[in-house]
Short mmCIF file of C-alpha atoms in Angstrom, two decimals:
data_model
loop_
_atom_site.label_atom_id
_atom_site.label_comp_id
_atom_site.label_asym_id
_atom_site.label_seq_id
_atom_site.Cartn_x
_atom_site.Cartn_y
_atom_site.Cartn_z
CA MET A 216 17.27 -21.68 81.77
CA ALA A 217 18.97 -18.34 81.38
CA PRO A 218 17.16 -15.08 81.24
CA ALA A 219 19.58 -13.67 79.94
CA ASP A 220 16.09 -17.80 85.66
CA THR A 221 8.77 -26.50 76.21
CA PRO A 222 5.74 -27.94 75.85
CA ALA A 223 5.43 -30.93 78.10
CA PRO A 224 3.92 -34.06 76.61
CA ALA A 225 0.31 -34.87 77.23
CA ARG A 226 -0.18 -36.42 80.62
CA ALA A 227 -0.10 -40.15 80.25
CA SER A 228 -2.24 -42.38 82.40
CA THR A 229 0.22 -45.24 82.03
CA ASP A 230 2.98 -43.67 84.10
CA ALA A 231 4.64 -46.23 86.24
CA PRO A 232 3.84 -45.70 89.94
CA GLU A 233 6.66 -44.23 91.92
CA VAL A 234 7.83 -45.68 95.18
CA PRO A 235 6.86 -43.59 98.19
CA VAL A 236 9.78 -41.97 99.95
CA PRO A 237 9.65 -42.63 103.68
CA ALA A 238 10.37 -39.93 106.21
CA ARG A 239 13.90 -40.07 107.49
CA ALA A 240 16.03 -38.22 109.94
CA SER A 241 19.19 -36.70 108.53
CA ALA A 242 21.18 -33.51 108.45
CA ASP A 243 19.20 -32.50 105.41
CA ALA A 244 15.75 -31.11 105.64
CA PRO A 245 13.48 -34.09 106.47
CA GLU A 246 10.83 -35.05 104.00
CA THR A 247 7.22 -35.74 104.89
CA PRO A 248 4.49 -37.11 102.64
CA VAL A 249 1.79 -34.65 101.73
CA SER A 250 -1.73 -35.20 100.65
CA ALA A 251 -3.15 -34.76 97.19
CA ARG A 252 -3.80 -31.18 96.21
CA SER A 253 -7.25 -29.79 96.78
CA SER A 254 -9.45 -29.05 93.80
CA ALA A 255 -9.10 -25.78 91.94
CA ASP A 256 -12.23 -24.27 93.52
CA ALA A 257 -11.08 -24.88 97.06
CA PRO A 258 -9.48 -21.91 98.80
CA TYR A 259 -5.75 -21.98 99.07
CA ALA A 260 -4.54 -22.72 102.56
CA PRO A 261 -0.91 -22.22 103.56
CA ALA A 262 1.12 -25.20 104.61
CA PRO A 263 1.06 -25.98 108.35
CA ALA A 264 3.89 -24.73 110.50
CA ARG A 265 7.03 -26.79 110.48
CA PRO A 266 7.36 -28.95 113.61
CA SER A 267 10.42 -28.62 115.72
CA ALA A 268 13.56 -30.44 114.73
CA ASP A 269 13.15 -32.99 117.53
CA ALA A 270 9.58 -33.90 116.70
CA PRO A 271 9.03 -36.91 114.41
CA ASP A 272 7.75 -36.23 110.93
CA ALA A 273 4.08 -36.97 110.46
CA PRO A 274 1.97 -37.16 107.33
CA VAL A 275 -0.24 -34.19 106.62
CA PRO A 276 -3.92 -35.21 106.62
CA ALA A 277 -5.64 -35.16 103.25
CA PRO A 278 -8.05 -32.33 102.50
CA ALA A 279 -11.72 -33.09 102.28
CA HIS A 280 -12.02 -32.48 98.53
CA THR A 281 -9.55 -34.01 96.14
CA SER A 282 -9.59 -34.66 92.44
CA ALA A 283 -10.37 -38.23 91.53
CA ASP A 284 -7.31 -38.68 89.39
CA THR A 285 -4.89 -36.81 91.64
CA PRO A 286 -2.10 -39.08 92.85
CA ALA A 287 -2.45 -40.36 96.37
CA PRO A 288 -0.14 -39.27 99.15
CA ASP A 289 2.89 -41.06 97.72
CA VAL A 290 3.98 -37.57 96.67
CA VAL A 291 6.80 -36.14 98.70
CA LYS A 292 7.27 -32.56 99.74
CA THR A 293 10.33 -31.19 101.41
CA PRO A 294 9.28 -28.66 104.01
CA ALA A 295 11.46 -25.76 104.94
CA PRO A 296 13.80 -26.27 107.87
CA ASP A 297 13.05 -24.79 111.25
CA VAL A 298 15.36 -21.80 110.92
CA VAL A 299 13.11 -18.79 111.41
CA GLU A 300 13.60 -16.33 114.22
CA ALA A 301 10.70 -14.91 116.19
CA GLY A 302 10.91 -11.67 114.23
CA GLY A 303 10.24 -13.49 110.96
CA ALA A 304 13.74 -13.39 109.46
CA PRO A 305 15.74 -16.53 108.71
CA ALA A 306 18.30 -17.20 111.41
CA ASP A 307 21.05 -17.89 108.88
CA GLY A 308 19.83 -16.04 105.80
CA TYR A 309 20.91 -17.69 102.58
CA LEU A 310 22.57 -20.58 104.43
CA ALA A 311 19.14 -21.68 105.63
CA VAL A 312 18.02 -22.18 102.03
CA PHE A 313 20.96 -24.46 101.27
CA ARG A 314 19.99 -26.66 104.22
CA VAL A 315 17.01 -27.82 102.17
CA ARG A 316 18.34 -30.82 100.24
CA GLU A 317 15.92 -30.52 97.33
CA PHE A 318 16.85 -26.88 96.75
CA ARG A 319 20.51 -27.83 96.40
CA TRP A 320 19.62 -30.08 93.47
CA VAL A 321 17.51 -27.34 91.86
CA PHE A 322 20.34 -24.85 92.39
CA GLY A 323 22.88 -27.15 90.72
CA ALA A 324 20.57 -27.80 87.78
CA HIS A 325 19.94 -24.07 87.38
CA LEU A 326 23.66 -23.33 87.29
CA LEU A 327 24.33 -26.00 84.67
CA SER A 328 21.50 -25.08 82.31
CA LEU A 329 22.26 -21.38 82.67
CA LEU A 330 25.94 -21.74 81.81
CA GLY A 331 24.99 -23.97 78.92
CA LEU A 332 22.56 -21.41 77.52
CA VAL A 333 24.95 -18.47 77.85
CA VAL A 334 27.83 -20.32 76.20
CA SER A 335 25.58 -21.71 73.45
CA GLU A 336 24.26 -18.21 72.66
CA LEU A 337 27.78 -16.88 72.27
CA ALA A 338 28.96 -19.88 70.26
CA LEU A 339 25.87 -19.78 68.02
CA THR A 340 26.44 -16.10 67.29
CA VAL A 341 30.01 -16.85 66.24
CA LEU A 342 28.89 -19.84 64.17
CA VAL A 343 26.22 -17.87 62.29
CA TYR A 344 28.67 -15.08 61.55
CA ASP A 345 31.30 -17.59 60.33
CA LEU A 346 28.73 -19.14 57.97
CA THR A 347 27.19 -15.93 56.64
CA ARG A 348 29.65 -13.10 57.39
CA SER A 349 26.49 -11.10 58.12
CA PRO A 350 26.45 -8.90 61.25
CA LEU A 351 22.66 -8.67 60.97
CA LEU A 352 22.10 -12.43 61.10
CA SER A 353 24.69 -12.77 63.85
CA SER A 354 22.97 -10.19 66.04
CA LEU A 355 19.61 -11.75 65.20
CA THR A 356 20.61 -14.84 67.19
CA PHE A 357 20.59 -12.68 70.33
CA ALA A 358 17.29 -11.01 69.44
CA LEU A 359 15.69 -14.42 68.94
CA GLY A 360 16.55 -15.13 72.57
CA PHE A 361 13.92 -12.57 73.62
CA LEU A 362 11.10 -12.54 71.09
CA PRO A 363 9.83 -16.16 71.44
CA TYR A 364 9.38 -15.62 75.18
CA LEU A 365 6.09 -13.88 74.43
CA LEU A 366 4.85 -16.86 72.41
CA GLY A 367 5.96 -19.48 74.91
CA GLY A 368 4.83 -17.48 77.93
CA THR A 369 1.27 -17.03 76.65
CA LEU A 370 0.43 -20.11 74.57
CA LEU A 371 2.34 -22.61 76.72
CA ALA A 372 1.82 -21.08 80.17
CA GLY A 373 -0.90 -23.57 81.13
CA LEU A 374 1.54 -26.49 80.87
CA ALA A 375 3.22 -25.35 84.08
CA ASP A 376 0.07 -26.19 86.09
CA ARG A 377 -1.50 -28.90 83.91
CA HIS A 378 1.35 -31.44 84.23
CA PRO A 379 3.46 -32.64 87.15
CA PRO A 380 6.16 -30.00 87.66
CA ARG A 381 9.11 -32.38 87.70
CA ARG A 382 8.05 -33.82 84.36
CA VAL A 383 7.74 -30.33 82.84
CA LEU A 384 11.19 -29.32 84.07
CA VAL A 385 12.90 -32.47 82.81
CA VAL A 386 11.15 -32.36 79.42
CA CYS A 387 12.10 -28.70 78.94
CA ASP A 388 15.77 -29.50 79.59
CA LEU A 389 15.62 -32.45 77.21
CA VAL A 390 14.03 -30.30 74.48
CA CYS A 391 16.83 -27.75 74.91
CA ALA A 392 19.46 -30.50 74.80
CA GLY A 393 17.94 -31.91 71.61
CA ALA A 394 17.72 -28.51 69.94
CA VAL A 395 21.33 -27.70 70.81
CA ALA A 396 22.47 -31.12 69.58
CA LEU A 397 20.82 -30.46 66.20
CA MET A 398 22.72 -27.17 65.98
CA VAL A 399 25.97 -29.15 66.02
CA LEU A 400 25.14 -31.06 62.85
CA PRO A 401 27.04 -29.61 59.85
CA ALA A 402 24.00 -30.22 57.65
CA THR A 403 21.85 -27.82 59.67
CA PRO A 404 21.35 -24.63 57.60
CA VAL A 405 21.46 -21.14 59.03
CA ALA A 406 17.66 -20.89 58.95
CA GLY A 407 17.55 -24.13 60.92
CA LEU A 408 19.99 -22.75 63.48
CA LEU A 409 17.80 -19.69 64.02
CA ALA A 410 14.65 -21.83 64.26
CA LEU A 411 16.29 -24.06 66.88
CA ARG A 412 17.32 -20.94 68.79
CA CYS A 413 13.66 -19.89 68.78
CA ALA A 414 12.63 -23.32 70.12
CA VAL A 415 15.03 -23.01 73.06
CA ALA A 416 13.75 -19.52 73.83
CA ALA A 417 10.09 -20.57 73.55
CA VAL A 418 10.39 -23.28 76.21
CA ALA A 419 12.43 -21.06 78.56
CA PRO A 420 9.48 -19.24 80.20
CA VAL A 421 7.66 -22.53 80.84
CA PHE A 422 10.78 -23.93 82.50
CA GLN A 423 11.40 -20.82 84.57
CA GLY A 424 7.77 -20.39 85.62
CA THR A 425 7.49 -24.04 86.63
CA ARG A 426 10.74 -23.85 88.56
CA MET A 427 9.59 -20.73 90.44
CA ALA A 428 6.29 -22.37 91.35
CA THR A 429 8.13 -25.51 92.46
CA LEU A 430 10.38 -23.43 94.70
CA ALA A 431 7.27 -22.42 96.63
CA ASP A 432 6.50 -26.13 97.10
CA ILE A 433 10.05 -26.87 98.22
CA LEU A 434 10.68 -23.84 100.41
CA GLY A 435 7.17 -22.80 101.38
CA ASP A 436 5.49 -19.48 100.63
CA GLY A 437 7.47 -17.47 103.16
CA ASP A 438 10.90 -15.93 103.34
CA LEU A 439 12.83 -19.05 102.36
CA PHE A 440 11.09 -18.87 98.97
CA VAL A 441 12.11 -15.22 98.62
CA LEU A 442 15.74 -16.02 99.48
CA GLY A 443 15.75 -19.04 97.17
CA ARG A 444 14.50 -16.90 94.28
CA SER A 445 17.12 -14.32 95.13
CA LEU A 446 19.88 -16.92 95.00
CA LEU A 447 18.80 -18.06 91.54
CA ARG A 448 18.80 -14.46 90.33
CA ILE A 449 22.26 -13.90 91.78
CA VAL A 450 23.49 -17.00 89.96
CA SER A 451 21.88 -15.72 86.76
CA GLN A 452 23.69 -12.39 86.98
CA SER A 453 26.98 -14.10 87.90
CA ALA A 454 26.63 -16.62 85.09
CA LEU A 455 26.16 -13.81 82.57
CA LEU A 456 29.45 -12.33 83.70
CA ALA A 457 31.27 -15.67 83.88
CA GLY A 458 29.52 -17.41 81.01
CA PHE A 459 30.59 -14.99 78.32
CA GLY A 460 34.14 -15.09 79.69
CA VAL A 461 34.16 -18.88 79.76
CA GLY A 462 32.58 -19.01 76.31
CA GLY A 463 35.16 -16.60 74.91
CA VAL A 464 38.03 -18.70 76.28
CA LEU A 465 36.38 -21.91 75.11
CA LEU A 466 36.03 -20.60 71.57
CA THR A 467 39.77 -19.99 71.41
CA VAL A 468 40.49 -23.71 71.83
CA VAL A 469 37.49 -25.42 70.22
CA PRO A 470 35.38 -24.55 67.17
CA ALA A 471 31.94 -23.02 67.63
CA ARG A 472 30.14 -26.31 66.97
CA GLY A 473 32.30 -28.03 69.55
CA ALA A 474 31.39 -25.43 72.18
CA ILE A 475 27.71 -25.89 71.34
CA ALA A 476 28.08 -29.65 71.72
CA LEU A 477 29.45 -29.20 75.23
CA THR A 478 26.44 -27.11 76.20
CA ALA A 479 24.10 -29.93 75.18
CA ALA A 480 25.73 -31.96 77.95
CA THR A 481 24.93 -29.28 80.52
CA PHE A 482 21.23 -29.47 79.66
CA LEU A 483 21.29 -33.25 79.98
CA LEU A 484 23.02 -33.03 83.37
CA SER A 485 20.46 -30.47 84.49
CA ALA A 486 17.63 -32.81 83.49
CA LEU A 487 19.30 -35.65 85.40
CA LEU A 488 19.68 -33.56 88.57
CA LEU A 489 16.05 -32.47 88.45
CA ARG A 490 14.83 -36.04 87.85
CA LEU A 491 16.86 -37.56 90.65
CA GLY A 492 16.91 -34.72 93.15
CA THR A 493 13.34 -33.36 93.16
CA ALA A 494 10.27 -35.03 94.53
CA ARG A 495 7.30 -36.14 92.48
CA ARG A 496 4.39 -33.75 92.91
CA PRO A 497 0.98 -33.76 91.26
CA ALA A 498 -0.10 -31.21 88.71
CA ARG A 499 -1.63 -28.13 90.32
CA ALA A 500 -4.62 -28.12 87.96
CA ALA A 501 -4.47 -31.44 86.11
CA GLU A 502 -8.18 -31.44 85.35
CA ALA A 503 -8.14 -27.93 83.88
CA ARG A 504 -7.98 -27.52 80.11
CA GLU A 505 -7.95 -23.75 80.10
CA GLY A 506 -6.42 -21.88 77.20
CA LEU A 507 -5.54 -18.25 76.77
CA GLY A 508 -8.66 -17.28 78.68
CA ALA A 509 -7.06 -18.41 81.93
CA THR A 510 -3.99 -16.31 81.18
CA TRP A 511 -6.08 -13.22 80.49
CA SER A 512 -8.09 -13.86 83.65
CA LEU A 513 -4.88 -13.41 85.64
CA LEU A 514 -4.34 -10.03 84.00
CA ARG A 515 -7.92 -9.01 84.71
CA ASP A 516 -7.23 -9.36 88.42
CA ARG A 517 -6.21 -5.83 89.47
CA ARG A 518 -3.91 -7.03 92.23
CA ILE A 519 -2.03 -9.52 90.06
CA ARG A 520 -1.93 -7.17 87.07
CA GLY A 521 -0.46 -4.39 89.21
CA LEU A 522 2.26 -6.65 90.57
CA MET A 523 2.99 -7.98 87.07
CA LEU A 524 3.51 -4.44 85.81
CA LEU A 525 5.89 -3.71 88.67
CA PHE A 526 7.91 -6.71 87.51
CA TRP A 527 7.75 -5.72 83.83
CA VAL A 528 8.40 -1.98 83.79
CA PRO A 529 11.90 -1.89 85.38
CA PRO A 530 13.50 -4.37 82.91
CA LEU A 531 12.09 -2.32 80.02
CA PHE A 532 14.29 0.61 81.04
CA VAL A 533 17.15 -0.99 82.94
CA VAL A 534 18.58 -2.47 79.74
CA VAL A 535 18.98 0.97 78.11
CA PRO A 536 22.50 1.83 79.40
CA GLU A 537 23.71 -1.71 78.65
CA ALA A 538 22.25 -1.65 75.14
CA LEU A 539 23.93 1.71 74.50
CA ALA A 540 27.20 1.01 76.35
CA ALA A 541 29.23 0.65 73.14
CA PRO A 542 27.84 3.84 71.52
CA TYR A 543 28.34 5.74 74.78
CA ALA A 544 31.95 4.58 75.08
CA ASP A 545 32.45 5.69 71.47
CA GLU A 546 30.80 9.03 72.27
CA LEU A 547 33.31 9.53 75.10
CA GLY A 548 36.20 8.22 73.02
CA VAL A 549 37.31 5.77 75.73
CA SER A 550 38.98 2.35 75.49
CA THR A 551 37.38 -1.08 75.30
CA ALA A 552 38.41 -1.60 78.94
CA ALA A 553 36.10 1.25 79.89
CA LEU A 554 33.37 -0.38 77.82
CA GLY A 555 33.83 -3.58 79.82
CA LEU A 556 33.50 -1.56 83.03
CA LEU A 557 30.19 -0.11 81.87
CA MET A 558 28.88 -3.55 80.86
CA CYS A 559 29.76 -5.15 84.21
CA ALA A 560 28.64 -2.34 86.54
CA LEU A 561 24.89 -3.01 86.54
CA PRO A 562 25.04 -6.77 87.24
CA VAL A 563 27.69 -6.23 89.92
CA GLY A 564 25.40 -3.74 91.65
CA THR A 565 22.45 -6.12 91.33
CA ILE A 566 24.37 -8.99 92.94
CA ALA A 567 25.59 -6.77 95.79
CA GLY A 568 22.13 -5.35 96.44
CA GLU A 569 20.43 -8.75 96.54
CA LEU A 570 23.06 -10.24 98.83
CA LEU A 571 22.85 -7.32 101.23
CA ALA A 572 19.05 -7.24 101.34
CA GLY A 573 18.75 -11.01 101.72
CA ALA A 574 21.39 -11.30 104.43
CA VAL A 575 20.68 -8.18 106.51
CA LEU A 576 17.08 -7.05 106.09
CA ARG A 577 14.07 -8.69 107.66
CA PRO A 578 11.22 -9.85 105.40
CA ALA A 579 8.85 -7.08 106.52
CA THR A 580 11.54 -4.48 105.90
CA ARG A 581 12.17 -5.76 102.38
CA VAL A 582 8.44 -5.52 101.60
CA ARG A 583 8.29 -1.94 102.91
CA LEU A 584 11.29 -1.00 100.77
CA VAL A 585 9.74 -2.11 97.48
CA ALA A 586 8.30 1.31 96.62
CA PRO A 587 11.32 3.40 97.75
CA LEU A 588 13.77 1.17 95.87
CA LEU A 589 11.65 1.18 92.71
CA LEU A 590 11.45 4.97 92.73
CA ALA A 591 15.11 5.48 93.62
CA GLY A 592 16.43 2.81 91.28
CA PHE A 593 16.35 4.90 88.12
CA LEU A 594 17.45 8.21 89.60
CA PRO A 595 21.16 7.38 89.01
CA PHE A 596 20.36 7.27 85.29
CA LEU A 597 19.73 11.02 85.45
CA LEU A 598 23.45 11.50 86.02
CA TYR A 599 23.94 10.63 82.35
CA ALA A 600 22.45 14.01 81.48
CA LEU A 601 25.83 15.48 82.56
CA ARG A 602 27.66 13.12 80.17
CA PRO A 603 29.83 11.61 82.93
CA GLY A 604 33.09 9.78 82.36
CA PRO A 605 33.24 5.97 82.51
CA ALA A 606 34.07 5.80 86.23
CA LEU A 607 31.17 8.01 87.32
CA ALA A 608 28.79 6.36 84.86
CA ALA A 609 29.79 2.94 86.21
CA LEU A 610 29.11 4.14 89.76
CA ALA A 611 25.64 5.30 88.71
CA LEU A 612 24.95 1.87 87.19
CA VAL A 613 26.17 0.07 90.33
CA LEU A 614 23.75 2.13 92.43
CA ALA A 615 20.91 1.47 89.99
CA GLY A 616 21.67 -2.25 90.07
CA ALA A 617 21.75 -2.33 93.88
CA ALA A 618 18.23 -0.90 93.96
CA GLY A 619 17.15 -4.09 92.19
CA ALA A 620 16.83 -5.57 95.70
CA TYR A 621 13.17 -4.49 95.45
CA THR A 622 12.54 -7.86 93.81
CA LEU A 623 12.86 -9.68 97.15
CA GLY A 624 9.92 -7.81 98.63
CA LEU A 625 7.96 -7.97 95.39
CA ASP A 626 8.42 -11.75 95.18
CA ALA A 627 6.81 -12.14 98.60
CA ARG A 628 3.80 -10.05 97.56
CA PHE A 629 3.40 -11.86 94.24
CA VAL A 630 3.43 -15.42 95.57
CA ALA A 631 0.89 -14.40 98.22
CA ALA A 632 -1.44 -12.84 95.64
CA VAL A 633 -1.61 -15.71 93.13
CA PRO A 634 -3.83 -18.74 93.83
CA GLU A 635 -1.81 -21.93 94.09
CA GLU A 636 -3.61 -23.67 91.22
CA ARG A 637 -2.62 -20.77 88.91
CA ARG A 638 0.87 -20.23 90.29
CA GLY A 639 2.80 -21.93 87.50
CA ARG A 640 0.83 -20.09 84.80
CA ALA A 641 1.27 -16.73 86.57
CA MET A 642 5.01 -17.14 87.05
CA THR A 643 5.46 -18.30 83.46
CA LEU A 644 3.60 -15.23 82.23
CA MET A 645 5.61 -12.95 84.52
CA THR A 646 8.90 -14.42 83.26
CA ALA A 647 7.85 -14.14 79.63
CA GLY A 648 6.86 -10.52 80.08
CA MET A 649 10.15 -9.60 81.74
CA MET A 650 12.20 -11.08 78.93
CA THR A 651 9.99 -9.65 76.18
CA VAL A 652 10.19 -6.10 77.51
CA GLN A 653 13.96 -6.36 77.72
CA GLY A 654 14.08 -7.05 74.00
CA LEU A 655 11.71 -4.14 73.37
CA GLY A 656 13.80 -1.90 75.63
CA MET A 657 16.98 -2.69 73.72
CA ALA A 658 15.30 -2.03 70.39
CA GLY A 659 13.71 1.19 71.63
CA ALA A 660 17.01 2.45 73.05
CA GLY A 661 18.76 1.86 69.76
CA LEU A 662 16.00 3.60 67.85
CA ALA A 663 16.03 6.63 70.15
CA ALA A 664 19.82 6.89 69.92
CA GLU A 665 19.49 7.35 66.16
CA PHE A 666 17.95 10.78 66.81
CA VAL A 667 19.08 11.82 70.32
CA PRO A 668 22.57 11.75 71.91
CA VAL A 669 23.18 8.53 73.82
CA HIS A 670 23.66 10.18 77.22
CA LEU A 671 20.32 11.95 76.91
CA VAL A 672 18.57 8.71 75.93
CA VAL A 673 19.78 7.04 79.15
CA ALA A 674 18.82 10.04 81.28
CA GLY A 675 15.41 10.22 79.60
CA ALA A 676 14.85 6.50 80.22
CA GLY A 677 15.54 7.05 83.92
CA LEU A 678 13.09 9.93 84.15
CA LEU A 679 10.35 8.13 82.22
CA ALA A 680 10.75 4.94 84.29
CA THR A 681 10.49 6.88 87.55
CA VAL A 682 7.28 8.61 86.45
CA ILE A 683 5.64 5.38 85.25
CA LEU A 684 6.60 3.51 88.43
CA ALA A 685 5.26 6.33 90.61
CA VAL A 686 1.89 6.05 88.86
CA LEU A 687 1.84 2.24 89.16
CA LEU A 688 2.75 2.33 92.84
CA ALA A 689 0.05 4.92 93.56
CA THR A 690 -2.53 2.76 91.74
CA GLU A 691 -1.37 -0.40 93.48
CA GLY A 692 -1.56 1.37 96.83
CA ARG A 693 -5.17 2.47 96.19
CA ASP A 694 -6.12 -1.09 95.21
CA GLY A 695 -4.64 -2.35 98.44
CA ALA A 696 -6.58 0.25 100.46
CA ASP A 697 -9.80 -0.68 98.65
CA ARG A 698 -9.31 -4.36 99.45
CA HIS A 699 -8.64 -3.51 103.09
CA MET A 700 -11.85 -1.48 103.39
CA THR A 701 -13.88 -4.17 101.59
CA SER A 702 -12.66 -6.86 103.96
CA ARG A 703 -13.68 -4.90 107.10
#
């Protein structure tokens, strides 16, 4: 599901039993059966260390306390390969992640659903404009890609932990495929098209949160998880650049409804890859029937709330130069080619920064760099105060995007802070917040630019973001010191 990284059915007791997958030796990461998950009140214990490549796979003994209706150890988990150096960094960086067979299926499904969503957004915008000739309704299709995230990420967050993760992922893709297929029907009115767009956006945070939590099952809680998350973000940024280009070319040869129909196939293929390529795992908290109270309880935890805010604040401001790229190009009186340069600069910098940090830096170094990168990331925005030309402005955006490598270290801290039985809910909420604040940031930037010159709005956003992040980091640091003293 694209950011721009569904309610699952009630858990049925009549599910057909699935055949256990035996351990096998292959070039792929070997699979070993794991025991049923411990109950929600049991403390989370990290997975045991991966045995050496020459040692035979052995089942992990069951914990003492298990839920009565939790599936027995016919559930399969793919442990991370033995590719970690003594210093804690993966021996082969991103290549080590691709050695895990199950991750390759998740990666392929992510790429398909993401391309499908980007192309469908573009095609739907064109279709709505063709039907209404209204720029407002056409632009509304993009806005509706952000707003329902808040609804889905709060009301539906519990589904990520209450149902088996593979089922949630497949159902979300099928819901998206069905919604997109209904958009193709000529009888669907414009209001119906916008409602279906809302449905796709509402299930997106559940899908993304469940997928992030499942990555921790597939890759473990350590650095392979961080690199796997990084790869999915890199694909997301790349797909935004490629998807709009592919969609634009596609719309020159097929009508808008035809392009939307093709994207329905990408969601179906994604569902198929996830169903066939990922292992069956039990729900993390199948017995829990917690509502919004469980979501608020996550935010009441100072540690989790602080990390959430560090995830949410940067996207609120980082979208400002992109949202105002067209007005800024007009303010400078430059060509549409220069506008394209400004639009591409930030994602290009983000991709480069993530690749460099994931391939070169050790895990401990990436964690230590979270605060410096967060504080430095918005300083290039201050260059806009000088009203730079397109080349210098693009350079500032590339530098700001490269500082986005802070997410690798922040991912490691977040997955360590959240209890396993709440992991899906927490990651769904985090995803929903990130997308919601992006929509708010775009709207706020446009509103501010009505009264203040565009270049000053971008510079002001950089200054305000730096101040807010400095306060959050200072608060988060004090909380960490307090926990350290309490534990002594």
